[in-house]
Structures are given as C-alpha cells and as structure tokens.
Coordinates of C-alpha atoms in Angstrom, one line a residue:
M1 CA -85.1 25.1 20.8
G2 CA -81.8 27.1 20.9
I3 CA -79.5 29.6 23.6
E4 CA -81.8 29.5 25.8
E5 CA -82.2 26.5 26.3
A6 CA -78.4 25.6 26.8
W7 CA -78.3 24.5 30.5
L8 CA -80.1 21.3 29.4
I9 CA -76.5 20.1 27.6
P10 CA -75.6 19.5 31.1
T11 CA -78.7 18.8 32.9
Y12 CA -79.6 15.7 31.5
G13 CA -76.3 14.3 32.8
F14 CA -76.8 15.5 36.0
V15 CA -80.5 13.9 36.3
A16 CA -78.7 10.9 35.6
F17 CA -75.8 10.5 38.1
G18 CA -78.8 11.2 40.4
V19 CA -81.5 8.3 39.3
I20 CA -78.3 6.2 38.7
A21 CA -76.8 6.6 42.0
L22 CA -80.0 6.3 44.0
F23 CA -82.1 3.5 42.4
G24 CA -79.5 1.9 40.4
R25 CA -79.6 -1.1 41.9
Y26 CA -83.7 -1.8 40.9
L27 CA -83.0 -0.6 37.3
P28 CA -82.8 -3.1 34.7
L29 CA -78.6 -3.2 33.9
Q30 CA -77.7 -0.8 36.5
G31 CA -79.5 1.9 34.9
K32 CA -76.1 1.9 32.3
H33 CA -78.9 3.4 28.7
L34 CA -78.9 6.3 30.9
S35 CA -76.6 7.2 31.4
I36 CA -76.1 6.6 27.5
I37 CA -79.4 8.6 26.8
A38 CA -78.7 11.4 28.3
I39 CA -75.0 12.3 27.0
V40 CA -76.1 12.3 22.8
A41 CA -79.9 13.6 24.1
A42 CA -77.3 16.3 25.2
F43 CA -75.0 16.0 21.5
V44 CA -78.6 16.4 20.1
T45 CA -80.2 19.8 22.2
F46 CA -75.9 20.9 21.4
W47 CA -76.8 21.1 17.3
P48 CA -79.9 23.5 18.2
V49 CA -78.4 25.8 20.1
L50 CA -75.5 26.0 17.4
F51 CA -77.8 26.9 14.3
D52 CA -79.5 29.7 16.1
F53 CA -75.2 30.4 17.7
V54 CA -75.2 30.8 14.0
S55 CA -78.8 32.8 12.6
L56 CA -78.2 35.4 15.8
G57 CA -74.3 36.1 14.0
V58 CA -71.3 34.6 15.6
G59 CA -70.4 36.7 18.4
E60 CA -70.7 36.3 21.9
H61 CA -73.7 35.3 23.7
H62 CA -75.1 36.1 27.3
V63 CA -78.1 34.2 29.1
P64 CA -78.0 35.7 32.6
R65 CA -79.1 34.3 35.3
V66 CA -79.8 34.9 39.2
W67 CA -78.5 32.6 41.2
F68 CA -78.7 34.8 44.8
S69 CA -78.0 37.3 45.8
A70 CA -75.9 39.4 48.9
G71 CA -77.0 42.8 49.2
E72 CA -75.9 44.3 45.3
F73 CA -73.8 41.7 45.1
S74 CA -75.3 38.6 42.9
V75 CA -74.1 35.7 41.4
G76 CA -75.3 34.0 38.2
S77 CA -75.7 31.4 36.9
G78 CA -76.1 32.2 33.7
M79 CA -74.1 30.5 30.0
I80 CA -71.9 32.1 28.2
I81 CA -72.3 31.4 24.2
D82 CA -69.3 32.2 22.0
P83 CA -66.7 29.9 19.7
L84 CA -65.3 28.4 22.4
T85 CA -68.3 27.4 23.9
I86 CA -69.7 26.3 20.7
V87 CA -66.5 24.6 20.2
M88 CA -65.5 22.4 23.7
L89 CA -69.8 21.9 23.6
A90 CA -69.5 20.5 19.9
L91 CA -65.6 17.9 21.5
V92 CA -67.6 17.0 24.6
T93 CA -70.6 15.5 24.0
F94 CA -69.6 14.2 20.8
V95 CA -66.6 12.4 22.8
A96 CA -68.6 11.5 25.9
S97 CA -71.2 9.6 23.3
L98 CA -69.3 7.7 21.6
V99 CA -66.9 6.7 24.3
Q100 CA -69.6 5.9 26.4
I101 CA -71.3 3.6 23.5
Y102 CA -67.6 2.1 23.9
S103 CA -67.8 1.4 26.7
L104 CA -70.4 -0.8 26.5
G105 CA -67.9 -3.2 25.1
Y106 CA -65.3 -3.0 27.0
M107 CA -67.0 -2.7 30.0
R108 CA -68.0 -6.8 30.3
H109 CA -65.6 -9.3 31.0
A110 CA -65.1 -12.6 31.4
H111 CA -65.4 -14.6 34.5
N112 CA -65.7 -18.0 35.4
G113 CA -66.8 -19.0 31.3
H114 CA -68.9 -16.4 30.7
V115 CA -68.9 -12.4 29.5
A116 CA -70.6 -10.2 31.7
D117 CA -70.9 -7.1 32.4
D118 CA -67.9 -5.0 35.8
P119 CA -69.9 -6.1 38.8
R120 CA -70.4 -2.1 39.4
I121 CA -71.5 -1.1 35.1
G122 CA -73.6 1.0 37.0
W123 CA -71.5 3.4 39.2
Y124 CA -69.6 3.3 35.8
F125 CA -72.0 5.1 34.6
A126 CA -72.8 7.7 36.9
V127 CA -70.0 9.1 37.3
H128 CA -69.4 9.0 33.5
S129 CA -72.3 10.8 33.5
L130 CA -71.8 13.1 36.2
F131 CA -67.6 13.9 34.2
T132 CA -69.6 15.7 31.3
A133 CA -72.1 17.1 33.6
A134 CA -69.4 19.5 35.7
M135 CA -67.2 18.6 32.1
L136 CA -69.9 20.5 30.3
T137 CA -71.4 23.4 33.5
L138 CA -67.5 25.1 33.3
V139 CA -67.4 25.1 29.4
L140 CA -71.4 27.5 30.3
A141 CA -70.2 28.8 33.1
D142 CA -70.4 33.2 32.3
N143 CA -69.3 33.5 36.3
L144 CA -65.9 32.1 37.8
L145 CA -67.6 31.0 41.2
L146 CA -69.7 28.2 39.2
L147 CA -66.6 28.0 37.7
Y148 CA -64.7 27.2 40.6
L149 CA -67.5 24.1 41.5
A150 CA -68.0 22.6 38.6
W151 CA -63.8 22.9 37.9
E152 CA -63.5 20.7 42.0
L153 CA -66.6 18.5 40.1
V154 CA -64.1 17.4 37.5
G155 CA -62.2 16.6 39.6
L156 CA -63.5 14.7 42.6
C157 CA -65.2 12.2 39.4
S158 CA -61.4 12.1 37.5
Y159 CA -60.5 10.9 40.8
L160 CA -63.2 8.6 41.6
L161 CA -63.1 6.9 37.6
I162 CA -59.0 6.4 38.3
G163 CA -59.9 4.5 41.2
F164 CA -62.7 2.9 39.8
W165 CA -61.1 -0.4 40.0
W166 CA -60.2 -0.1 44.2
E167 CA -59.2 -3.7 44.7
R168 CA -56.3 -2.5 42.5
K169 CA -53.9 -0.8 45.4
S170 CA -52.4 1.3 41.7
A171 CA -55.6 2.4 41.0
V172 CA -56.7 3.7 44.2
N173 CA -52.9 5.1 45.4
A174 CA -53.1 7.1 40.4
S175 CA -56.2 8.1 42.1
K176 CA -54.5 9.7 45.3
K177 CA -52.2 10.8 43.2
A178 CA -54.4 12.9 40.4
F179 CA -55.9 14.6 43.2
I180 CA -53.8 15.9 45.5
T181 CA -51.6 16.7 42.6
T182 CA -53.8 18.5 41.4
R183 CA -55.2 20.3 44.8
V184 CA -51.7 22.2 44.5
G185 CA -53.1 24.3 41.0
D186 CA -56.7 24.5 42.4
V187 CA -54.7 26.1 45.4
G188 CA -54.2 29.4 43.1
L189 CA -57.0 28.9 41.1
L190 CA -59.4 29.2 44.4
I191 CA -56.7 32.2 45.4
G192 CA -56.7 34.4 41.7
I193 CA -60.5 33.7 41.5
L194 CA -60.7 35.8 45.1
I195 CA -58.0 38.9 43.7
L196 CA -60.7 39.5 40.6
V197 CA -63.7 39.5 42.7
T198 CA -62.1 41.5 45.9
E199 CA -60.8 44.3 42.8
T200 CA -63.9 44.0 40.9
G201 CA -66.7 43.4 43.0
T202 CA -68.2 40.8 40.6
F203 CA -67.3 36.6 40.0
D204 CA -68.7 38.1 36.5
I205 CA -66.4 36.4 33.9
S206 CA -67.0 39.2 30.7
T207 CA -68.0 42.6 33.7
I208 CA -63.8 40.5 35.2
I209 CA -62.3 41.0 31.8
H210 CA -64.1 44.4 30.7
H211 CA -62.1 46.0 34.6
V212 CA -59.2 44.5 34.0
T213 CA -58.7 45.1 30.1
A214 CA -59.9 48.9 30.5
G215 CA -57.2 49.0 33.4
D216 CA -59.0 49.3 36.0
V217 CA -56.9 46.3 38.1
S218 CA -53.7 47.2 39.1
D219 CA -50.8 46.1 37.4
G220 CA -49.0 44.1 40.2
K221 CA -53.2 42.1 41.4
T222 CA -53.6 41.6 37.7
T223 CA -50.2 39.7 36.9
L224 CA -50.8 38.0 40.3
A225 CA -53.8 36.9 40.1
A226 CA -53.2 35.5 36.1
F227 CA -50.4 33.8 37.4
L228 CA -52.7 32.0 40.5
I229 CA -54.7 31.2 38.2
F230 CA -52.7 29.5 36.0
L231 CA -51.7 27.1 38.2
G232 CA -54.8 25.8 38.9
A233 CA -54.6 25.1 34.8
M234 CA -51.2 23.3 35.0
G235 CA -52.8 21.2 37.8
K236 CA -55.5 19.9 35.4
S237 CA -53.7 20.2 32.1
A238 CA -50.6 18.5 33.5
Q239 CA -48.4 21.0 32.3
F240 CA -45.1 20.8 33.8
P241 CA -44.2 20.2 36.8
L242 CA -48.1 19.6 38.3
H243 CA -47.4 16.8 35.4
V244 CA -46.5 13.8 37.0
W245 CA -50.4 12.2 37.8
L246 CA -51.5 12.4 34.1
P247 CA -49.3 8.6 33.2
D248 CA -50.9 7.2 36.7
A249 CA -53.8 7.9 36.0
M250 CA -53.7 5.3 32.6
E251 CA -55.8 2.6 36.2
G252 CA -58.3 3.4 35.8
P253 CA -61.1 2.1 32.5
T254 CA -59.7 3.3 29.0
P255 CA -62.3 5.1 27.6
V256 CA -61.8 7.0 30.7
S257 CA -58.4 7.3 29.7
A258 CA -59.9 8.8 26.5
L259 CA -62.6 11.4 27.8
I260 CA -60.5 12.1 30.0
H261 CA -57.3 12.7 27.7
A262 CA -59.8 14.2 24.7
A263 CA -62.2 16.0 26.1
T264 CA -63.1 16.3 29.4
M265 CA -60.0 17.2 32.8
V266 CA -57.2 17.2 31.0
T267 CA -58.4 20.1 28.3
A268 CA -60.0 22.0 30.8
G269 CA -56.5 24.2 32.4
V270 CA -55.9 25.0 28.5
F271 CA -59.8 25.8 28.3
L272 CA -59.5 28.2 31.5
V273 CA -56.8 30.3 29.8
A274 CA -58.5 30.4 26.8
R275 CA -61.6 31.8 28.2
L276 CA -59.4 34.4 30.6
L277 CA -57.0 35.0 27.7
P278 CA -57.6 39.1 27.5
I279 CA -56.1 38.9 31.3
Y280 CA -53.0 37.0 30.4
E281 CA -52.7 39.5 27.8
V282 CA -53.0 42.2 30.2
A283 CA -50.8 40.5 32.2
E284 CA -47.2 40.3 29.7
S285 CA -45.6 38.6 32.0
A286 CA -48.1 35.4 32.8
Q287 CA -48.3 35.2 28.9
M288 CA -44.9 34.7 28.7
F289 CA -45.2 32.0 31.7
V290 CA -47.3 30.6 29.9
A291 CA -45.7 30.1 26.5
V292 CA -42.3 28.8 28.5
I293 CA -44.3 26.3 30.6
G294 CA -45.9 25.3 27.5
I295 CA -42.5 24.9 26.1
I296 CA -41.0 22.7 28.4
T297 CA -43.8 20.5 29.5
A298 CA -44.8 19.7 25.5
L299 CA -40.8 18.8 25.1
M300 CA -40.3 17.0 28.2
G301 CA -44.3 14.9 27.3
A302 CA -42.5 14.1 24.1
T303 CA -39.3 12.8 25.0
L304 CA -40.3 10.7 27.9
A305 CA -43.1 9.3 24.9
L306 CA -39.4 8.5 23.2
V307 CA -38.6 6.1 25.5
V308 CA -41.7 4.6 27.7
T309 CA -42.6 1.0 27.1
D310 CA -46.3 1.6 28.0
L311 CA -49.1 2.5 25.4
K312 CA -51.2 4.1 27.6
R313 CA -48.4 6.0 28.7
M314 CA -46.9 6.3 25.7
L315 CA -49.7 7.9 24.7
A316 CA -50.6 9.8 27.9
Y317 CA -47.1 11.3 27.8
S318 CA -48.3 12.1 23.7
T319 CA -51.4 14.3 25.4
M320 CA -48.8 15.6 28.3
S321 CA -46.7 17.5 25.0
H322 CA -50.1 18.4 22.8
L323 CA -51.2 19.9 26.1
G324 CA -48.1 22.0 26.2
F325 CA -48.7 23.0 22.3
M326 CA -51.6 24.4 23.2
M327 CA -50.4 26.4 26.6
L328 CA -47.4 27.7 23.7
T329 CA -50.0 29.1 21.0
L330 CA -52.0 30.2 24.0
G331 CA -48.8 32.6 25.6
A332 CA -48.5 33.5 22.0
G333 CA -52.0 34.9 21.5
G334 CA -53.1 31.9 18.9
Y335 CA -56.5 31.5 20.5
T336 CA -58.0 30.6 17.4
A337 CA -54.7 28.0 16.9
A338 CA -55.4 26.7 19.9
A339 CA -59.0 26.2 20.5
F340 CA -58.6 24.5 16.8
H341 CA -55.8 21.7 17.8
L342 CA -57.6 21.2 20.6
L343 CA -60.6 19.8 18.5
M344 CA -58.6 17.7 15.8
H345 CA -55.8 16.7 18.7
G346 CA -59.7 15.8 21.6
L347 CA -60.5 13.3 17.5
S348 CA -57.8 11.9 16.6
K349 CA -56.0 11.4 20.9
A350 CA -59.8 9.4 21.7
M351 CA -59.3 7.6 18.0
L352 CA -56.4 6.4 19.7
F353 CA -57.2 5.7 23.6
L354 CA -60.7 3.6 22.1
S355 CA -57.6 1.4 19.2
A356 CA -55.9 0.3 23.4
G357 CA -58.9 -0.4 24.8
S358 CA -59.8 -2.6 22.5
I359 CA -56.3 -3.8 21.7
M360 CA -56.1 -4.0 25.6
H361 CA -60.0 -6.0 25.5
S362 CA -58.5 -8.8 23.1
M363 CA -55.4 -9.2 24.7
H364 CA -56.3 -9.7 28.8
D365 CA -54.8 -6.2 30.0
E366 CA -51.4 -6.3 27.8
T367 CA -50.3 -3.1 27.3
D368 CA -46.5 -3.8 26.9
M369 CA -45.7 -2.2 23.5
N370 CA -42.2 -5.3 23.0
K371 CA -45.0 -7.9 23.8
M372 CA -46.4 -6.9 21.1
G373 CA -46.5 -7.0 16.5
G374 CA -47.9 -7.4 13.2
L375 CA -50.8 -6.8 15.3
R376 CA -52.6 -5.2 12.4
H377 CA -53.0 -8.8 11.4
R378 CA -55.5 -10.3 13.9
M379 CA -57.7 -6.3 14.5
P380 CA -57.0 -4.5 10.9
I381 CA -59.9 -2.3 12.0
T382 CA -58.2 -1.2 15.4
G383 CA -54.9 -1.7 13.6
A384 CA -55.8 1.1 10.8
A385 CA -57.8 3.7 13.2
F386 CA -54.9 3.8 15.6
T387 CA -52.4 3.9 12.6
I388 CA -54.0 7.2 11.1
G389 CA -54.4 8.7 14.9
A390 CA -51.3 8.1 15.0
L391 CA -50.8 10.0 11.8
S392 CA -53.1 13.0 12.4
L393 CA -51.4 13.8 15.4
S394 CA -47.6 13.2 13.6
G395 CA -48.8 16.4 11.5
I396 CA -49.0 14.3 8.2
A397 CA -50.8 15.9 5.4
P398 CA -53.8 16.7 4.8
L399 CA -55.5 15.0 8.2
A400 CA -57.0 17.3 10.8
A401 CA -54.0 17.6 13.8
F402 CA -52.0 18.5 10.7
W403 CA -53.5 22.1 9.8
S404 CA -54.4 22.7 13.3
K405 CA -50.4 22.0 14.3
D406 CA -49.6 23.8 10.6
E407 CA -51.6 27.1 12.6
M408 CA -49.8 26.6 15.8
L409 CA -46.2 26.6 13.8
V410 CA -47.9 30.6 12.5
A411 CA -49.0 32.3 15.6
I412 CA -46.3 30.7 17.2
K413 CA -43.7 32.6 14.6
D414 CA -45.8 35.6 14.2
G415 CA -46.1 35.7 18.6
L416 CA -42.9 34.3 19.9
N417 CA -40.0 35.4 19.6
P418 CA -38.0 33.1 16.7
I419 CA -35.6 30.7 19.7
F420 CA -39.3 28.4 20.4
V421 CA -40.0 28.5 17.1
V422 CA -37.5 26.1 17.0
L423 CA -37.9 24.3 20.0
F424 CA -42.0 23.5 18.4
L425 CA -40.2 21.9 15.2
V426 CA -37.6 20.4 17.3
A427 CA -40.7 18.8 19.5
V428 CA -42.9 17.7 15.5
V429 CA -39.8 16.0 15.1
L430 CA -39.8 14.1 18.3
S431 CA -43.9 13.9 17.9
A432 CA -43.7 11.7 14.7
L433 CA -41.0 9.7 16.2
Y434 CA -42.3 8.9 18.5
M435 CA -45.4 8.1 17.1
A436 CA -44.4 5.6 14.0
R437 CA -43.1 4.3 16.9
A438 CA -45.7 3.3 18.1
T439 CA -47.7 2.6 15.1
Y440 CA -44.9 -0.1 14.1
L441 CA -43.7 -1.3 17.6
V442 CA -48.0 -1.8 18.3
F443 CA -49.2 -3.9 14.6
F444 CA -46.1 -4.1 12.4
G445 CA -43.1 -6.7 12.2
P446 CA -44.2 -9.8 13.1
L447 CA -47.1 -11.4 14.4
K448 CA -46.0 -12.9 17.8
S449 CA -46.6 -16.7 18.2
E450 CA -48.2 -16.1 21.3
N451 CA -50.6 -13.0 19.5
R452 CA -51.9 -15.5 17.0
A453 CA -55.7 -15.7 19.3
V454 CA -56.1 -11.7 19.2
H455 CA -59.1 -10.7 17.4
E456 CA -60.6 -7.8 16.5
S457 CA -63.3 -5.6 18.9
P458 CA -66.8 -6.6 19.1
L459 CA -69.0 -4.2 16.9
L460 CA -70.0 -1.9 20.0
M461 CA -66.1 -0.9 20.5
S462 CA -64.7 -0.9 16.1
L463 CA -67.3 1.4 15.5
P464 CA -66.6 4.8 17.9
L465 CA -63.3 3.9 16.2
V466 CA -64.2 4.2 12.5
V467 CA -66.1 6.8 12.8
L468 CA -63.4 8.2 14.9
A469 CA -60.9 7.5 11.9
V470 CA -62.9 9.2 9.0
L471 CA -63.5 12.5 11.1
S472 CA -59.1 12.6 11.6
V473 CA -59.1 12.1 7.8
F474 CA -61.5 14.5 7.2
A475 CA -62.1 17.2 10.1
G476 CA -58.9 19.0 9.0
F477 CA -61.4 20.7 6.2
I478 CA -63.5 23.2 7.5
V479 CA -60.0 24.7 8.1
L480 CA -60.2 25.8 4.7
P481 CA -63.4 28.1 2.3
L482 CA -65.7 24.7 0.9
G483 CA -68.2 27.5 -1.4
G484 CA -70.5 29.7 -1.3
D485 CA -70.6 31.9 2.5
Y486 CA -68.8 29.3 4.6
E487 CA -64.7 30.7 4.3
G488 CA -63.1 28.7 6.7
I489 CA -63.9 28.1 10.3
G490 CA -61.6 30.4 11.6
R491 CA -64.0 33.2 9.6
F492 CA -67.0 31.2 10.4
L493 CA -66.5 31.1 14.5
F494 CA -64.2 32.8 15.4
H495 CA -63.1 36.3 15.5
G496 CA -62.3 39.4 17.4
E497 CA -59.7 40.9 19.6
H498 CA -57.6 37.7 20.2
G499 CA -58.8 35.7 17.3
H500 CA -57.8 35.9 13.7
D501 CA -58.3 34.5 11.2
F502 CA -56.8 31.0 10.1
E503 CA -54.3 31.0 7.0
I504 CA -51.7 28.7 5.2
Q505 CA -48.1 30.4 4.8
P506 CA -46.5 28.1 1.6
L507 CA -42.3 28.0 3.7
W508 CA -44.2 27.9 7.6
T509 CA -46.1 24.7 5.2
I510 CA -44.2 22.8 3.7
V511 CA -41.4 22.9 6.4
S512 CA -43.8 21.8 8.7
I513 CA -44.7 18.8 6.3
V514 CA -41.1 17.6 5.5
L515 CA -40.5 17.6 9.6
A516 CA -43.3 16.1 10.2
T517 CA -43.0 12.9 7.3
G518 CA -38.9 13.2 7.9
S519 CA -39.5 11.8 10.7
F520 CA -42.3 9.4 11.2
A521 CA -40.0 7.7 7.9
L522 CA -37.5 8.1 10.0
G523 CA -39.0 6.2 13.0
I524 CA -40.5 3.3 11.1
W525 CA -37.5 2.6 9.2
L526 CA -35.5 2.7 12.7
Y527 CA -37.3 0.3 14.6
K528 CA -38.3 -2.1 10.7
S529 CA -34.6 -2.1 9.3
S530 CA -32.2 -1.2 11.7
R531 CA -32.7 -1.9 15.6
S532 CA -29.4 -2.6 15.9
T533 CA -28.4 1.9 15.4
V534 CA -31.2 2.2 18.2
D535 CA -29.8 -0.4 20.4
T536 CA -26.5 1.7 19.7
I537 CA -28.3 4.7 20.9
R538 CA -29.5 3.9 24.1
V539 CA -26.2 2.4 24.7
Q540 CA -24.5 6.0 23.5
F541 CA -26.1 8.1 26.1
S542 CA -27.2 5.8 28.2
G543 CA -27.9 8.5 30.9
V544 CA -29.5 10.2 29.4
H545 CA -32.7 7.3 28.9
R546 CA -31.7 6.2 32.3
I547 CA -32.9 9.9 32.9
L548 CA -36.2 9.6 31.1
V549 CA -36.6 6.3 32.0
N550 CA -37.0 8.1 35.5
R551 CA -39.1 10.5 33.5
Y552 CA -36.2 13.1 35.1
Y553 CA -37.0 11.8 38.8
M554 CA -39.4 14.3 39.0
D555 CA -41.6 11.4 41.3
T556 CA -38.7 11.0 43.1
M557 CA -37.6 14.2 44.2
Y558 CA -41.7 14.6 44.7
Q559 CA -41.2 11.5 46.5
W560 CA -37.9 12.4 48.9
I561 CA -39.8 15.8 49.6
V562 CA -43.0 14.3 50.8
D563 CA -40.5 11.6 52.6
R564 CA -38.2 14.3 53.9
V565 CA -39.9 17.8 54.4
V566 CA -44.1 16.9 53.9
L567 CA -43.7 14.2 56.5
A568 CA -40.8 15.5 58.6
L569 CA -42.2 18.2 59.7
G570 CA -46.3 16.8 59.5
R571 CA -44.2 14.9 62.6
A572 CA -43.0 18.3 64.5
V573 CA -46.2 19.8 64.3
A574 CA -47.9 16.6 65.9
L575 CA -44.8 17.1 68.3
F576 CA -45.3 20.4 69.1
D577 CA -49.4 20.4 68.3
R578 CA -49.3 17.0 71.3
T579 CA -46.7 18.9 73.4
V580 CA -47.3 22.3 73.6
V581 CA -51.0 22.8 71.9
N582 CA -52.7 20.2 73.5
D583 CA -50.5 19.2 76.6
R584 CA -49.1 22.4 78.0
G585 CA -52.5 24.2 76.4
V586 CA -55.4 22.5 76.3
N587 CA -54.9 19.7 79.2
G588 CA -52.6 21.9 81.0
A589 CA -55.2 24.1 82.1
G590 CA -57.4 21.7 83.1
L591 CA -54.4 19.3 85.1
T592 CA -54.5 23.0 86.8
V593 CA -57.5 23.6 87.5
L594 CA -58.2 19.1 89.2
G595 CA -55.0 19.8 90.9
A596 CA -55.9 23.1 93.0
G597 CA -59.2 21.5 93.5
K598 CA -58.0 18.8 95.0
R599 CA -55.6 20.4 97.6
L600 CA -58.8 23.1 98.4
R601 CA -60.8 20.0 99.1
G602 CA -58.2 18.5 101.9
H603 CA -60.4 19.9 104.5
V604 CA -64.0 18.6 103.4
T605 CA -63.1 15.2 106.0
G606 CA -66.5 15.2 106.6
L607 CA -66.0 14.4 110.4
F608 CA -68.0 16.1 113.2
A609 CA -64.8 16.4 115.1
D610 CA -63.5 17.9 112.3
Y611 CA -65.5 20.7 112.0
G612 CA -65.8 21.1 115.8
L613 CA -62.6 21.8 116.0
A614 CA -62.0 23.8 113.6
M615 CA -65.5 26.4 113.6
G616 CA -63.7 26.3 118.2
A617 CA -60.4 27.5 115.9
G618 CA -62.2 30.1 114.7
V619 CA -64.4 31.6 117.0
T620 CA -60.9 31.9 119.1
A621 CA -59.7 33.3 115.9
I622 CA -61.2 36.6 115.9
A623 CA -62.3 36.7 120.0
L624 CA -58.5 37.5 119.9
Y625 CA -59.2 39.6 116.8
V626 CA -62.1 41.2 118.5
W627 CA -59.9 41.5 121.7
L628 CA -56.7 43.0 120.2
R629 CA -58.5 45.1 118.6
G630 CA -60.2 46.5 121.2
A631 CA -57.2 46.5 123.1

C-alpha cells in the first residue's frame, strides 16, 4: 500500500456516511462506531502513503485518473500527493479521529435522570464522516472541478452540523448565515475557476499553473481569476469582510467547532491559496491583496477576542486572527511557514475547543467566562490542556505554535513592507493578551460556590486532551534537525520554487519571545492584581469598547443592507414580475386571446331562426354583389 492507494483515505468516510444514513436506524447505537472506524482507518492508511511519499523522493507526485471526457476535453479524478497534501492529510485524519472519539462522551446527555446518546447520534456521526471525507477529497484533488465539488460539499456539511440542534432557533439562524455568507465567496470562486479553465482548456491544477507561470494566460485574466478565487477563500476561511458567520457557528456542538476550526472548513481557504500560490506570485496585486486582507483579519479577530465574554466565541475570533496570520504569510510568499502554522495551530486549537466542550459538558452548556473561575481545582486535566494551548497560540517558547509564529515572522519580514511586520507583532501582542485573559478568567482566581459541583470529564473526553497537550508541547521541535539524515521538517518536506527551508534568526526570535511572554504576563497581572485598571481602561475608551462589543457593527451593517437594499430590491423585482411579466406578459396574452374568443363567439346562439336569418342575409349580399358587378 502506498501513494496509489491514497484514494482510500476519503473513501472510508463516504462509505460510512452512506451506510449510517441509509441503515443507521437498524444498526446498534445507530451505527456511530462505523464513523469512528472509518476515520481511524483513514488515519492508519495515511502512514503508508507518507512512507511511500518519502521513499519515492519528496516532491510532487500525481496519480492520474480520467473521470469523464468529451472529445479532446477530459476531467480527471486523480490525486496530487505533495508536501501540502501530506500535512493536510495528517491534520485532518488525526484531529477528526480524536474529535469523533471525544464525541462519544460529549454527545451523551442527562435526560429524566438517565444518561443517553443524543436522539440523532447516528445522523451526527454520519455527517461527521461526510465532512471529513469531503475535506480529504478537496485536499487530494488534482483538478479544479473535483476540488470545487468537494468544496461545496464541505460547505453543505458545515451547514448541517452547525444547525444540528435545529430545534434551537439560534442554531438554525447560524447555519443559514454560514451557508449564505460562504456562498457569496463561492460564486467568485466558481467564476475564477471558469476563467482559468476557459483560458487554459483544462481543469488540471498542475497544467493550469504551468500555463499561467509560462505566460500563456494574459496578466489581466490571471489577476482577475486570482482575485475571484481568493473571494471563495475569504468566505471559507472567515476573512474580512466575510468573517461574520464564524462566531455564530458556535451554536453547533462543540466537537463540530473543534473540527471546523482546526482541520476542516476554515482551513480550506488557506489550503486553496497555498495550492494555487504560483498563480498569486504571477498576479502580484492579488498576492498583495491577500496580505492586506490577512493582516486586517488578524487584527480584527484579535481585538474582538479581547472583549467577548463567551468562551467559544473568543476561541472563534482567535481562529479568525490566526487564519489572518496564515493569509498574511501566504501574501508574503511564505508557503512553508503558513503550512507549518496551519498544522501547529490545528493541534492547539482543537485542544482549546475540546477543553471548552469539556467545561460546557460539566457546567450544563455554560460559556460565559465571567461565571467561571478557579476551574483548575475541579478540572485539572482540562485546565492543564487549555493552559498549554493558550500558551502555545500566544507564541510562548518552546511550545508548538511558537516555532510556526517565528517562521511566519521571518517570512513576512523577507517578503513584505516593514509595516506588515509591525502590525503582525501588534497582533501577536493582542493574541497573548486575550489568551491570558481567557485562561485566568476560566481556570484561575477563586472558585465560585456555584461551581463546586463541577467535575472532570469522562475518560473518552479527557484522553484526546492529553494527546493534544503532549503534541502541543513537543510537535514544534520537528522544525529542528534532530539527528541522522533528518534536517528539520523544512528540508524533509518542503522545497521547490515557492517553498523555503526553516531558519531561526536570533534577533527576531528574541523579539517574538519577549513580546509574547511579556504580553501574556501582562494579561495575567491585569486580571489577577489590577482588575480596576481594566475597568478604568474600559470606561476611558468606552467608545472603542462599544465598537468592539458590537463587532465593528459589521452584522448591523449587513442586516441594514439586507433589510433596506436586498429586500427592497426583491420587493421591486417581485412587483415588476407580478405586474409586468406576469399580468402583462404572460396573463396579458392569454387574456387577450380569451377576450377575442368571447367577442367572436357572439354569433353562435344555437337558434335556427338566427342561422336562417344569417344565411338569408348572406345569400342576399352575394346576389347584390353579383348584380352590381354585372351592372
């Protein structure tokens, strides 16, 4: 088994979905274990693919397959196996495996004194299987048509899982908001794909990139396609201004949030830009646009995370900020650093969301951080895991995300204007501050009396936290040469014209460590010893605080646009359709014929006297005509 069998990795999930969706009601436990078996099998299958990939020589390998053809035009269903694919396969299969195991405990609820699975547990695991299978297909796809189909399937699954508890109106609204917002971006993605296919005559990604980099596609068309494709990435990866769906998506079950934020959905946009990065390197204005949107998103997410009091929403804004980091790095040409941070962030963020789910499971779905405090005394495993994840994403050495943040800093310094470096460091400071705030408010300080009954989660929920915590401590060291032929993951996996080896620049490393550590310590001090200072700052900058609490009024603005523009335009179009198209165009023609028929049938009375009179009048008229003509 090797690269040739990589197609099996998503196939397990598709099969599990089909079996559970069709026959789940007849299976023990609604077939939920089939989903776990499928994703674990995918993770196990990944390893022979990795070993074969390394043995064949690290690079880009294609496994071509023809899906369908029309004349000389053909579309494949083959696979690209390259370093980016390997990283994504590892992340998606591993995190999804842990999330599904965790879900066995999380999706059990107390009802009437009994603990039982959610009534729709089979459907939950079925869609989980479809979700991961779609994401894995997207990662493996060697052509834009298959990628786009998987892309849309990922969006559909996120809609189904965010709105899983459809009896809650908030969950229904959140799922619709996510679906509609991402569809806006997907329209751009589809048009961008069609432009590239029209210009190159193929859906094959490698061939398209070859034509673009060889100059066979005009600069204008390349730039337009790059902008439109990035619009799709903006929607999926919650980039400004299409980020508004992300915090509301927290209405779904927390394991779903962990999967979306760590390994699927939001990582799809980053993956897409990384996969097509050579096109962006040709379209320099589009690549700069990626960097600008990335830093705006990073700063916006970080500032919003500073004021929100809902734990899951804080983590959602953290994800938004880190996705901005990755886009900024790709805008700087830092393919390697962005892909590495995608991996390190995924491990830590999955752990943070699963820790939040552990808290909610014990506190009856409570997410308000102000109602927590001192929980480390009651939930030591969850507290330790959350703290490690928070320290890692803050950039504290030597945890996992420290190494990837350091590499992103170097890439941004080398590839962009110094102003981007300054803004990136500001975002790093804010990242450490909001993580320190959340850590202290939830796990430190005095334990509230109403929380004394809180307890640690069961083993099925705690074990994934332990595994992720260990990885968040040690995974970052794979960046270093660890002996033998291994010279660090930069040389082991990443190479080529749009990749680079990892490098540690002592000055910038020291700057990063000082800023991150100092900011985290400042955050702890502010909330431990000087809460009055926080309150004073909030009062003195009440206007800024109000803007942040209201999320920069982005949702308000969009709602105004929907109410005053979209719906008003819809009513106008409906009126035109009803009065002009329907009443005049469609019904008008029918009514005209109907009226003419009514008028023409007036002579049809059915009376012999009328018909005799008409015949007599006709004969008289003909005789008169003949007589006059003869005269």
